[in-house]
PDB file of C-alpha atoms and ligand atoms in Angstrom:
ATOM      1  CA  MET A  70       9.219  56.401 -15.851  1.00 88.00           C
ATOM      2  CA  VAL A  71       6.901  59.415 -16.062  1.00 97.00           C
ATOM      3  CA  ASP A  72       3.664  58.928 -17.993  1.00 98.00           C
ATOM      4  CA  ILE A  73       3.084  61.852 -20.393  1.00 98.00           C
ATOM      5  CA  ILE A  74      -0.673  62.227 -20.654  1.00 98.00           C
ATOM      6  CA  TYR A  75      -1.351  63.124 -24.293  1.00 97.00           C
ATOM      7  CA  GLY A  76      -4.839  64.802 -24.295  1.00 97.00           C
ATOM      8  CA  LYS A  77      -4.782  64.881 -27.995  1.00 96.00           C
ATOM      9  CA  ALA A  78      -5.167  61.106 -28.207  1.00 96.00           C
ATOM     10  CA  VAL A  79      -7.847  60.964 -25.507  1.00 98.00           C
ATOM     11  CA  ALA A  80      -9.774  63.786 -27.172  1.00 98.00           C
ATOM     12  CA  GLU A  81      -9.644  61.944 -30.464  1.00 97.00           C
ATOM     13  CA  ARG A  82     -11.223  58.881 -28.829  1.00 98.00           C
ATOM     14  CA  ILE A  83     -13.951  61.001 -27.334  1.00 98.00           C
ATOM     15  CA  ARG A  84     -14.620  62.693 -30.643  1.00 97.00           C
ATOM     16  CA  ALA A  85     -14.861  59.306 -32.341  1.00 97.00           C
ATOM     17  CA  ASP A  86     -17.315  58.037 -29.719  1.00 97.00           C
ATOM     18  CA  LEU A  87     -19.372  61.223 -30.073  1.00 98.00           C
ATOM     19  CA  GLY A  88     -19.712  60.340 -33.762  1.00 97.00           C
ATOM     20  CA  GLY A  89     -22.071  57.494 -32.619  1.00 97.00           C
ATOM     21  CA  SER A  90     -24.163  59.878 -30.551  1.00 98.00           C
ATOM     22  CA  ILE A  91     -24.436  62.304 -33.504  1.00 98.00           C
ATOM     23  CA  ASP A  92     -25.522  59.435 -35.711  1.00 98.00           C
ATOM     24  CA  THR A  93     -28.386  58.705 -33.247  1.00 97.00           C
ATOM     25  CA  LEU A  94     -29.511  62.328 -33.449  1.00 98.00           C
ATOM     26  CA  LYS A  95     -29.264  62.329 -37.227  1.00 98.00           C
ATOM     27  CA  GLU A  96     -31.400  59.159 -37.465  1.00 98.00           C
ATOM     28  CA  GLU A  97     -34.101  61.116 -35.696  1.00 98.00           C
ATOM     29  CA  GLY A  98     -33.673  63.977 -38.196  1.00 98.00           C
ATOM     30  CA  VAL A  99     -31.679  66.264 -35.869  1.00 98.00           C
ATOM     31  CA  THR A 100     -28.334  67.812 -36.755  1.00 98.00           C
ATOM     32  CA  PRO A 101     -26.708  69.299 -33.598  1.00 98.00           C
ATOM     33  CA  GLY A 102     -25.701  72.949 -34.065  1.00 98.00           C
ATOM     34  CA  LEU A 103     -23.241  75.099 -32.170  1.00 98.00           C
ATOM     35  CA  ALA A 104     -23.201  78.836 -32.505  1.00 98.00           C
ATOM     36  CA  THR A 105     -19.876  80.580 -31.633  1.00 98.00           C
ATOM     37  CA  VAL A 106     -20.007  84.336 -31.041  1.00 98.00           C
ATOM     38  CA  LEU A 107     -16.843  86.401 -31.194  1.00 98.00           C
ATOM     39  CA  MET A 108     -16.754  90.021 -30.126  1.00 98.00           C
ATOM     40  CA  SER A 109     -12.995  90.545 -29.914  1.00 98.00           C
ATOM     41  CA  ASP A 110      -9.972  91.082 -32.201  1.00 97.00           C
ATOM     42  CA  ASP A 111      -7.624  89.231 -29.873  1.00 96.00           C
ATOM     43  CA  PRO A 112      -5.641  86.858 -32.023  1.00 94.00           C
ATOM     44  CA  ALA A 113      -5.717  84.060 -29.431  1.00 92.00           C
ATOM     45  CA  SER A 114      -9.529  84.311 -29.150  1.00 96.00           C
ATOM     46  CA  GLU A 115      -9.840  84.314 -32.965  1.00 97.00           C
ATOM     47  CA  THR A 116      -7.662  81.121 -33.106  1.00 95.00           C
ATOM     48  CA  TYR A 117      -9.682  79.378 -30.358  1.00 95.00           C
ATOM     49  CA  VAL A 118     -12.981  80.105 -32.079  1.00 97.00           C
ATOM     50  CA  SER A 119     -11.851  78.991 -35.497  1.00 98.00           C
ATOM     51  CA  MET A 120     -10.546  75.717 -33.944  1.00 97.00           C
ATOM     52  CA  LYS A 121     -13.915  75.156 -32.357  1.00 97.00           C
ATOM     53  CA  GLN A 122     -15.634  75.713 -35.689  1.00 97.00           C
ATOM     54  CA  ARG A 123     -13.311  73.241 -37.409  1.00 97.00           C
ATOM     55  CA  ASP A 124     -13.892  70.621 -34.696  1.00 97.00           C
ATOM     56  CA  CYS A 125     -17.654  70.854 -35.292  1.00 97.00           C
ATOM     57  CA  GLU A 126     -17.323  70.402 -38.989  1.00 97.00           C
ATOM     58  CA  GLU A 127     -15.126  67.352 -38.491  1.00 97.00           C
ATOM     59  CA  VAL A 128     -17.594  65.490 -36.310  1.00 97.00           C
ATOM     60  CA  GLY A 129     -20.811  66.481 -38.182  1.00 98.00           C
ATOM     61  CA  ILE A 130     -22.050  69.330 -35.894  1.00 98.00           C
ATOM     62  CA  GLU A 131     -23.393  72.322 -37.789  1.00 98.00           C
ATOM     63  CA  SER A 132     -21.251  75.377 -36.951  1.00 98.00           C
ATOM     64  CA  ILE A 133     -22.874  78.829 -36.989  1.00 98.00           C
ATOM     65  CA  HIS A 134     -20.509  81.695 -36.472  1.00 98.00           C
ATOM     66  CA  VAL A 135     -21.353  85.330 -35.565  1.00 98.00           C
ATOM     67  CA  GLU A 136     -18.707  88.027 -35.481  1.00 98.00           C
ATOM     68  CA  ILE A 137     -19.481  91.330 -33.799  1.00 98.00           C
ATOM     69  CA  ASP A 138     -17.283  94.403 -34.012  1.00 98.00           C
ATOM     70  CA  PRO A 139     -15.640  94.898 -30.610  1.00 98.00           C
ATOM     71  CA  ASP A 140     -16.559  98.586 -30.817  1.00 98.00           C
ATOM     72  CA  ALA A 141     -20.255  97.902 -31.492  1.00 98.00           C
ATOM     73  CA  PRO A 142     -22.814  98.659 -28.805  1.00 98.00           C
ATOM     74  CA  ALA A 143     -23.266  95.890 -26.192  1.00 98.00           C
ATOM     75  CA  SER A 144     -26.929  95.634 -27.242  1.00 98.00           C
ATOM     76  CA  GLU A 145     -25.798  94.018 -30.473  1.00 98.00           C
ATOM     77  CA  LEU A 146     -24.399  91.097 -28.575  1.00 98.00           C
ATOM     78  CA  TYR A 147     -27.449  90.771 -26.280  1.00 98.00           C
ATOM     79  CA  ASP A 148     -29.717  90.837 -29.369  1.00 98.00           C
ATOM     80  CA  THR A 149     -27.624  88.185 -31.124  1.00 98.00           C
ATOM     81  CA  ILE A 150     -27.979  85.937 -28.085  1.00 98.00           C
ATOM     82  CA  ASP A 151     -31.768  86.418 -28.091  1.00 98.00           C
ATOM     83  CA  GLU A 152     -31.921  85.404 -31.741  1.00 98.00           C
ATOM     84  CA  LEU A 153     -29.776  82.304 -31.182  1.00 98.00           C
ATOM     85  CA  ASN A 154     -31.929  81.336 -28.223  1.00 98.00           C
ATOM     86  CA  ASP A 155     -34.900  81.294 -30.555  1.00 98.00           C
ATOM     87  CA  ASP A 156     -33.166  79.493 -33.423  1.00 98.00           C
ATOM     88  CA  HIS A 157     -34.213  75.805 -33.339  1.00 98.00           C
ATOM     89  CA  GLU A 158     -31.184  74.808 -35.401  1.00 98.00           C
ATOM     90  CA  VAL A 159     -28.886  76.098 -32.716  1.00 98.00           C
ATOM     91  CA  HIS A 160     -28.548  73.719 -29.763  1.00 98.00           C
ATOM     92  CA  GLY A 161     -25.424  75.183 -28.153  1.00 98.00           C
ATOM     93  CA  ILE A 162     -24.243  78.801 -27.791  1.00 98.00           C
ATOM     94  CA  LEU A 163     -20.738  79.860 -26.844  1.00 98.00           C
ATOM     95  CA  VAL A 164     -19.721  83.523 -26.496  1.00 98.00           C
ATOM     96  CA  GLN A 165     -15.940  83.618 -26.489  1.00 98.00           C
ATOM     97  CA  MET A 166     -14.617  85.333 -23.345  1.00 96.00           C
ATOM     98  CA  PRO A 167     -13.369  87.877 -22.595  1.00 96.00           C
ATOM     99  CA  VAL A 168     -15.841  90.307 -24.136  1.00 98.00           C
ATOM    100  CA  PRO A 169     -14.971  94.093 -24.413  1.00 98.00           C
ATOM    101  CA  GLU A 170     -15.080  96.134 -21.213  1.00 98.00           C
ATOM    102  CA  HIS A 171     -18.294  97.984 -22.197  1.00 98.00           C
ATOM    103  CA  VAL A 172     -20.149  94.654 -22.293  1.00 98.00           C
ATOM    104  CA  ASP A 173     -21.587  93.249 -19.071  1.00 98.00           C
ATOM    105  CA  SER A 174     -20.153  89.720 -19.112  1.00 98.00           C
ATOM    106  CA  ARG A 175     -22.452  88.528 -16.388  1.00 98.00           C
ATOM    107  CA  ARG A 176     -25.442  89.720 -18.312  1.00 98.00           C
ATOM    108  CA  VAL A 177     -24.105  87.784 -21.342  1.00 98.00           C
ATOM    109  CA  LEU A 178     -23.884  84.564 -19.373  1.00 98.00           C
ATOM    110  CA  ARG A 179     -27.404  85.059 -17.973  1.00 98.00           C
ATOM    111  CA  ALA A 180     -28.831  85.852 -21.381  1.00 98.00           C
ATOM    112  CA  ILE A 181     -27.954  82.423 -22.903  1.00 98.00           C
ATOM    113  CA  ASP A 182     -30.786  79.905 -22.633  1.00 98.00           C
ATOM    114  CA  PRO A 183     -29.547  77.597 -19.876  1.00 98.00           C
ATOM    115  CA  THR A 184     -30.411  74.483 -21.938  1.00 98.00           C
ATOM    116  CA  LYS A 185     -28.157  75.881 -24.787  1.00 98.00           C
ATOM    117  CA  ASP A 186     -25.276  76.811 -22.446  1.00 98.00           C
ATOM    118  CA  ALA A 187     -22.422  74.795 -24.060  1.00 98.00           C
ATOM    119  CA  ASP A 188     -19.896  76.352 -21.606  1.00 98.00           C
ATOM    120  CA  GLY A 189     -21.878  75.561 -18.483  1.00 98.00           C
ATOM    121  CA  PHE A 190     -21.336  79.123 -17.216  1.00 98.00           C
ATOM    122  CA  HIS A 191     -25.039  80.173 -16.729  1.00 98.00           C
ATOM    123  CA  PRO A 192     -25.809  80.649 -13.015  1.00 98.00           C
ATOM    124  CA  GLU A 193     -28.527  77.964 -13.284  1.00 98.00           C
ATOM    125  CA  ASN A 194     -25.943  75.458 -14.528  1.00 98.00           C
ATOM    126  CA  VAL A 195     -23.310  76.583 -11.990  1.00 98.00           C
ATOM    127  CA  GLY A 196     -25.939  75.985  -9.319  1.00 98.00           C
ATOM    128  CA  MET A 197     -26.701  72.490 -10.629  1.00 98.00           C
ATOM    129  CA  LEU A 198     -23.039  71.642 -10.629  1.00 98.00           C
ATOM    130  CA  VAL A 199     -22.536  72.911  -6.996  1.00 98.00           C
ATOM    131  CA  ALA A 200     -25.597  71.019  -5.903  1.00 98.00           C
ATOM    132  CA  GLY A 201     -24.167  67.787  -7.309  1.00 96.00           C
ATOM    133  CA  HIS A 202     -26.343  67.174 -10.295  1.00 96.00           C
ATOM    134  CA  PRO A 203     -24.556  68.884 -13.237  1.00 97.00           C
ATOM    135  CA  ARG A 204     -26.375  69.443 -16.513  1.00 98.00           C
ATOM    136  CA  PHE A 205     -23.432  70.834 -18.547  1.00 98.00           C
ATOM    137  CA  LYS A 206     -20.010  70.353 -16.938  1.00 98.00           C
ATOM    138  CA  PRO A 207     -17.743  73.301 -17.962  1.00 98.00           C
ATOM    139  CA  CYS A 208     -15.468  72.084 -20.720  1.00 98.00           C
ATOM    140  CA  THR A 209     -11.965  72.408 -19.232  1.00 98.00           C
ATOM    141  CA  PRO A 210     -12.839  70.955 -15.803  1.00 98.00           C
ATOM    142  CA  HIS A 211     -14.709  68.106 -17.501  1.00 98.00           C
ATOM    143  CA  GLY A 212     -11.654  67.539 -19.770  1.00 98.00           C
ATOM    144  CA  VAL A 213      -9.356  67.447 -16.744  1.00 98.00           C
ATOM    145  CA  GLN A 214     -11.654  64.822 -15.115  1.00 98.00           C
ATOM    146  CA  LYS A 215     -11.596  62.698 -18.300  1.00 98.00           C
ATOM    147  CA  LEU A 216      -7.817  63.025 -18.505  1.00 98.00           C
ATOM    148  CA  LEU A 217      -7.340  61.793 -14.964  1.00 98.00           C
ATOM    149  CA  ASP A 218      -9.601  58.847 -15.725  1.00 98.00           C
ATOM    150  CA  SER A 219      -7.609  58.031 -18.922  1.00 97.00           C
ATOM    151  CA  ALA A 220      -4.427  57.977 -16.852  1.00 98.00           C
ATOM    152  CA  ASN A 221      -6.100  55.680 -14.281  1.00 98.00           C
ATOM    153  CA  VAL A 222      -5.844  58.344 -11.616  1.00 98.00           C
ATOM    154  CA  ASP A 223      -9.001  58.025  -9.528  1.00 98.00           C
ATOM    155  CA  PRO A 224      -9.426  61.197  -7.445  1.00 98.00           C
ATOM    156  CA  GLU A 225     -11.238  59.360  -4.657  1.00 98.00           C
ATOM    157  CA  GLY A 226      -9.480  59.889  -1.301  1.00 98.00           C
ATOM    158  CA  LYS A 227      -6.666  61.894  -2.950  1.00 98.00           C
ATOM    159  CA  ASP A 228      -5.418  65.318  -1.967  1.00 98.00           C
ATOM    160  CA  VAL A 229      -5.913  67.552  -5.054  1.00 99.00           C
ATOM    161  CA  VAL A 230      -4.460  71.054  -5.036  1.00 99.00           C
ATOM    162  CA  ILE A 231      -5.832  73.405  -7.703  1.00 99.00           C
ATOM    163  CA  VAL A 232      -3.716  76.514  -8.307  1.00 98.00           C
ATOM    164  CA  GLY A 233      -6.191  79.129  -9.608  1.00 98.00           C
ATOM    165  CA  ARG A 234      -9.742  80.124  -8.675  1.00 98.00           C
ATOM    166  CA  SER A 235     -11.293  81.279 -11.934  1.00 98.00           C
ATOM    167  CA  ASN A 236     -14.941  80.722 -12.744  1.00 97.00           C
ATOM    168  CA  ILE A 237     -13.901  78.957 -15.950  1.00 97.00           C
ATOM    169  CA  VAL A 238     -11.538  76.384 -14.408  1.00 98.00           C
ATOM    170  CA  GLY A 239     -10.515  76.516 -10.780  1.00 98.00           C
ATOM    171  CA  LYS A 240     -13.943  76.846  -9.074  1.00 98.00           C
ATOM    172  CA  PRO A 241     -15.882  74.472 -11.272  1.00 98.00           C
ATOM    173  CA  LEU A 242     -13.062  71.908 -11.191  1.00 98.00           C
ATOM    174  CA  ALA A 243     -13.069  71.966  -7.376  1.00 98.00           C
ATOM    175  CA  ASN A 244     -16.864  71.434  -7.416  1.00 98.00           C
ATOM    176  CA  LEU A 245     -16.494  68.456  -9.818  1.00 98.00           C
ATOM    177  CA  LEU A 246     -13.683  66.721  -7.921  1.00 98.00           C
ATOM    178  CA  VAL A 247     -15.377  67.096  -4.537  1.00 98.00           C
ATOM    179  CA  GLN A 248     -18.679  65.602  -5.693  1.00 98.00           C
ATOM    180  CA  LYS A 249     -19.866  62.363  -4.219  1.00 97.00           C
ATOM    181  CA  ALA A 250     -19.763  60.662  -7.577  1.00 97.00           C
ATOM    182  CA  ASP A 251     -17.427  58.678  -9.923  1.00 97.00           C
ATOM    183  CA  GLY A 252     -14.518  60.833 -10.843  1.00 98.00           C
ATOM    184  CA  GLY A 253     -14.962  62.902  -7.644  1.00 98.00           C
ATOM    185  CA  ASN A 254     -14.591  62.147  -3.914  1.00 98.00           C
ATOM    186  CA  ALA A 255     -11.309  64.028  -3.652  1.00 98.00           C
ATOM    187  CA  THR A 256     -10.176  66.299  -0.857  1.00 99.00           C
ATOM    188  CA  VAL A 257      -9.708  69.590  -2.690  1.00 99.00           C
ATOM    189  CA  THR A 258      -7.651  72.662  -1.838  1.00 99.00           C
ATOM    190  CA  VAL A 259      -8.045  75.718  -4.006  1.00 99.00           C
ATOM    191  CA  CYS A 260      -4.941  78.052  -3.993  1.00 98.00           C
ATOM    192  CA  HIS A 261      -4.636  81.506  -5.518  1.00 98.00           C
ATOM    193  CA  SER A 262      -2.542  84.659  -5.616  1.00 97.00           C
ATOM    194  CA  ARG A 263      -3.132  85.320  -1.894  1.00 98.00           C
ATOM    195  CA  THR A 264      -2.256  81.797  -0.717  1.00 98.00           C
ATOM    196  CA  ALA A 265       0.402  82.277   1.991  1.00 98.00           C
ATOM    197  CA  ASP A 266       2.732  79.336   1.196  1.00 98.00           C
ATOM    198  CA  LEU A 267       1.798  77.802  -2.152  1.00 98.00           C
ATOM    199  CA  ALA A 268       4.739  75.347  -2.246  1.00 98.00           C
ATOM    200  CA  ALA A 269       3.711  73.926   1.156  1.00 98.00           C
ATOM    201  CA  LYS A 270       0.267  73.142  -0.346  1.00 98.00           C
ATOM    202  CA  THR A 271       1.408  71.708  -3.631  1.00 98.00           C
ATOM    203  CA  ARG A 272       4.122  69.488  -1.918  1.00 98.00           C
ATOM    204  CA  ASN A 273       1.312  67.835   0.042  1.00 98.00           C
ATOM    205  CA  ALA A 274      -0.765  67.056  -3.047  1.00 98.00           C
ATOM    206  CA  ASP A 275      -1.246  63.720  -4.858  1.00 98.00           C
ATOM    207  CA  VAL A 276      -2.583  65.657  -7.794  1.00 99.00           C
ATOM    208  CA  VAL A 277      -1.700  69.284  -8.746  1.00 99.00           C
ATOM    209  CA  VAL A 278      -3.803  71.146 -11.312  1.00 99.00           C
ATOM    210  CA  ALA A 279      -2.252  74.421 -12.379  1.00 98.00           C
ATOM    211  CA  ALA A 280      -4.762  76.937 -13.828  1.00 98.00           C
ATOM    212  CA  CYS A 281      -3.607  80.393 -12.795  1.00 98.00           C
ATOM    213  CA  GLY A 282      -2.295  81.868 -16.060  1.00 98.00           C
ATOM    214  CA  VAL A 283       1.226  82.511 -14.662  1.00 98.00           C
ATOM    215  CA  PRO A 284       3.915  81.059 -17.013  1.00 98.00           C
ATOM    216  CA  GLU A 285       5.756  78.172 -15.304  1.00 98.00           C
ATOM    217  CA  LEU A 286       4.729  79.180 -11.816  1.00 98.00           C
ATOM    218  CA  VAL A 287       4.822  75.570 -10.540  1.00 98.00           C
ATOM    219  CA  ASP A 288       8.213  73.891 -10.676  1.00 98.00           C
ATOM    220  CA  GLY A 289       9.671  70.575  -9.603  1.00 98.00           C
ATOM    221  CA  SER A 290      10.877  71.991  -6.268  1.00 98.00           C
ATOM    222  CA  MET A 291       7.177  72.494  -5.318  1.00 98.00           C
ATOM    223  CA  LEU A 292       6.147  68.912  -5.988  1.00 98.00           C
ATOM    224  CA  SER A 293       6.515  65.599  -4.213  1.00 98.00           C
ATOM    225  CA  ASP A 294       7.660  62.394  -5.873  1.00 98.00           C
ATOM    226  CA  GLY A 295       4.881  60.466  -7.690  1.00 98.00           C
ATOM    227  CA  VAL A 296       2.524  63.446  -8.053  1.00 98.00           C
ATOM    228  CA  THR A 297       0.121  63.691 -11.058  1.00 99.00           C
ATOM    229  CA  VAL A 298       0.373  67.117 -12.703  1.00 99.00           C
ATOM    230  CA  ILE A 299      -2.274  68.647 -14.929  1.00 99.00           C
ATOM    231  CA  ASP A 300      -1.228  71.827 -16.627  1.00 98.00           C
ATOM    232  CA  VAL A 301      -4.198  73.957 -17.850  1.00 98.00           C
ATOM    233  CA  GLY A 302      -2.035  77.013 -18.599  1.00 98.00           C
ATOM    234  CA  VAL A 303      -1.521  78.273 -22.157  1.00 95.00           C
ATOM    235  CA  ASN A 304       0.736  81.307 -22.089  1.00 96.00           C
ATOM    236  CA  ARG A 305       2.281  83.042 -25.042  1.00 93.00           C
ATOM    237  CA  VAL A 306       5.793  84.140 -24.077  1.00 96.00           C
ATOM    238  CA  ASP A 307       8.250  86.028 -26.303  1.00 97.00           C
ATOM    239  CA  ALA A 308      10.628  83.694 -28.023  1.00 97.00           C
ATOM    240  CA  ASP A 309      12.997  83.583 -31.053  1.00 96.00           C
ATOM    241  CA  THR A 310      10.590  81.632 -33.239  1.00 96.00           C
ATOM    242  CA  ASP A 311       8.815  82.344 -36.591  1.00 95.00           C
ATOM    243  CA  LYS A 312       5.745  83.619 -34.721  1.00 94.00           C
ATOM    244  CA  GLY A 313       7.857  85.579 -32.160  1.00 96.00           C
ATOM    245  CA  TYR A 314       6.346  83.600 -29.266  1.00 95.00           C
ATOM    246  CA  GLU A 315       6.144  80.110 -27.834  1.00 95.00           C
ATOM    247  CA  LEU A 316       3.446  78.479 -25.719  1.00 96.00           C
ATOM    248  CA  VAL A 317       4.277  77.454 -22.164  1.00 97.00           C
ATOM    249  CA  GLY A 318       2.101  76.189 -19.404  1.00 98.00           C
ATOM    250  CA  ASP A 319       1.692  77.194 -15.770  1.00 98.00           C
ATOM    251  CA  VAL A 320       4.092  74.385 -14.914  1.00 98.00           C
ATOM    252  CA  GLU A 321       7.766  74.267 -15.643  1.00 98.00           C
ATOM    253  CA  PHE A 322       7.619  70.983 -17.497  1.00 98.00           C
ATOM    254  CA  GLU A 323      11.289  69.906 -17.419  1.00 98.00           C
ATOM    255  CA  SER A 324      11.744  70.096 -13.644  1.00 98.00           C
ATOM    256  CA  ALA A 325       8.139  68.903 -12.867  1.00 98.00           C
ATOM    257  CA  LYS A 326       8.511  65.747 -14.939  1.00 98.00           C
ATOM    258  CA  GLU A 327      11.450  64.671 -12.769  1.00 98.00           C
ATOM    259  CA  LYS A 328       9.058  64.371  -9.843  1.00 98.00           C
ATOM    260  CA  ALA A 329       5.808  63.434 -11.480  1.00 98.00           C
ATOM    261  CA  SER A 330       4.504  59.953 -12.179  1.00 98.00           C
ATOM    262  CA  ALA A 331       2.165  61.482 -14.824  1.00 98.00           C
ATOM    263  CA  ILE A 332       2.113  64.957 -16.387  1.00 98.00           C
ATOM    264  CA  THR A 333       0.307  66.737 -19.253  1.00 98.00           C
ATOM    265  CA  PRO A 334       2.340  68.580 -21.892  1.00 98.00           C
ATOM    266  CA  VAL A 335       1.582  72.055 -23.231  1.00 98.00           C
ATOM    267  CA  PRO A 336       0.452  72.173 -25.965  1.00 96.00           C
ATOM    268  CA  GLY A 337      -1.283  68.810 -26.544  1.00 97.00           C
ATOM    269  CA  GLY A 338      -2.495  68.148 -23.047  1.00 98.00           C
ATOM    270  CA  VAL A 339      -5.592  69.823 -21.650  1.00 98.00           C
ATOM    271  CA  GLY A 340      -6.311  72.106 -24.625  1.00 96.00           C
ATOM    272  CA  PRO A 341      -7.638  69.369 -27.038  1.00 97.00           C
ATOM    273  CA  MET A 342      -9.812  68.024 -24.156  1.00 98.00           C
ATOM    274  CA  THR A 343     -11.522  71.377 -23.684  1.00 97.00           C
ATOM    275  CA  ARG A 344     -12.469  71.361 -27.316  1.00 97.00           C
ATOM    276  CA  ALA A 345     -13.744  67.785 -27.224  1.00 98.00           C
ATOM    277  CA  MET A 346     -15.911  68.445 -24.192  1.00 98.00           C
ATOM    278  CA  LEU A 347     -17.500  71.437 -25.955  1.00 98.00           C
ATOM    279  CA  LEU A 348     -18.637  69.045 -28.675  1.00 98.00           C
ATOM    280  CA  TYR A 349     -19.862  66.677 -25.960  1.00 98.00           C
ATOM    281  CA  ASN A 350     -22.004  69.504 -24.383  1.00 98.00           C
ATOM    282  CA  THR A 351     -23.400  70.427 -27.779  1.00 98.00           C
ATOM    283  CA  VAL A 352     -24.533  66.884 -28.414  1.00 98.00           C
ATOM    284  CA  LYS A 353     -25.975  66.700 -24.894  1.00 98.00           C
ATOM    285  CA  ALA A 354     -27.769  69.966 -25.428  1.00 98.00           C
ATOM    286  CA  ALA A 355     -29.300  68.705 -28.670  1.00 98.00           C
ATOM    287  CA  GLY A 356     -30.526  65.553 -26.866  1.00 98.00           C
ATOM    288  CA  ILE A 357     -32.120  67.665 -24.146  1.00 98.00           C
ATOM    289  CA  GLN A 358     -33.849  70.112 -26.413  1.00 98.00           C
ATOM    290  CA  GLU A 359     -35.008  67.564 -28.944  1.00 98.00           C
ATOM    291  CA  GLU A 360     -35.984  65.039 -26.194  1.00 98.00           C
ATOM    292  CA  ILE A 361     -33.813  62.330 -27.765  1.00 97.00           C
ATOM    293  CA  GLU A 362     -31.934  59.971 -25.541  1.00 96.00           C
ATOM    294  CA  VAL A 363     -28.284  59.944 -26.577  1.00 97.00           C
ATOM    295  CA  GLU A 364     -25.504  57.937 -25.083  1.00 96.00           C
ATOM    296  CA  LEU A 365     -22.501  59.981 -24.294  1.00 97.00           C
ATOM    297  CA  PRO A 366     -18.855  58.805 -23.962  1.00 95.00           C
TER     298      PRO A 366
HETATM  299  N1  LIG B 700     -12.179  81.996 -22.991  1.00 51.76           N
HETATM  300  C1  LIG B 700     -11.234  81.219 -22.452  1.00 51.76           C
HETATM  301  N2  LIG B 700     -11.661  79.997 -22.143  1.00 51.76           N
HETATM  302  C2  LIG B 700     -12.987  80.000 -22.488  1.00 51.76           C
HETATM  303  C3  LIG B 700     -14.036  79.023 -22.505  1.00 51.76           C
HETATM  304  O1  LIG B 700     -13.901  77.898 -22.013  1.00 51.76           O
HETATM  305  N3  LIG B 700     -15.258  79.479 -22.971  1.00 51.76           N
HETATM  306  C4  LIG B 700     -15.476  80.691 -23.421  1.00 51.76           C
HETATM  307  N4  LIG B 700     -16.689  80.965 -23.933  1.00 51.76           N
HETATM  308  N5  LIG B 700     -14.519  81.596 -23.512  1.00 51.76           N
HETATM  309  C5  LIG B 700     -13.302  81.298 -23.033  1.00 51.76           C
END
């Protein structure tokens, strides 16, 4: 029987545990605060940001939201980041990506105070992760690591194939899973659009993580029996529904579940974990800045 890994339930447990860490901070007179910055009118980005704000409110994190017109000069975004860096009530800052073309996204990431970098995308934090002593683990890779743990899949000694090499998921996940640390010690292969024979790689994997943004790229024929499949993809595809679209992952769920021993659904798999780990990083950031020791789940 295949084990369906419901990230929603795991995320709820993490959120509940984070409640205890937030209480510790509040006993010391500190309310953790997360600033979300949106410079986009993309409906998916708007939805993601509003879900992040709601998550904060539910667990007792102060949510500060800044919206910037996507046609405004880039300096407006850089100035906003400077102000949030100086605001002592803001412990975490997240600028929803992608930003408009006229904005230098690398400058945006560098502008965020690295101790407030709730995404873990600042070059200093990327370096700490690569060097093996992460400060803020990027939210989706951290969520994947927690999901594997919840399904009792220890990456140690396993062949993990990651499909996708983005800075948000593929690359940081490879760095996390290869670390000499609990939840790491895997042999990691990172595949991408130029990989010569993708199916040959995925068929050799004990764990396949699909994070390439191509709807249903990975199907059951590319998997071996007993594999663990983590589907990071969230793709809107045209469908005859009220909204005119449906969400599918980067994995063809129906054929993949015939091969897998464990698999995440879309939606309800990795997505809720990403959001929970953002709250985790915000609480961690508050502890670092306020010099309060907080236990984290
Ligand atoms: N856009 C898509 N995923 C992410 C994410 O994890 N963080 C930010 N800031 N933007 C995103």
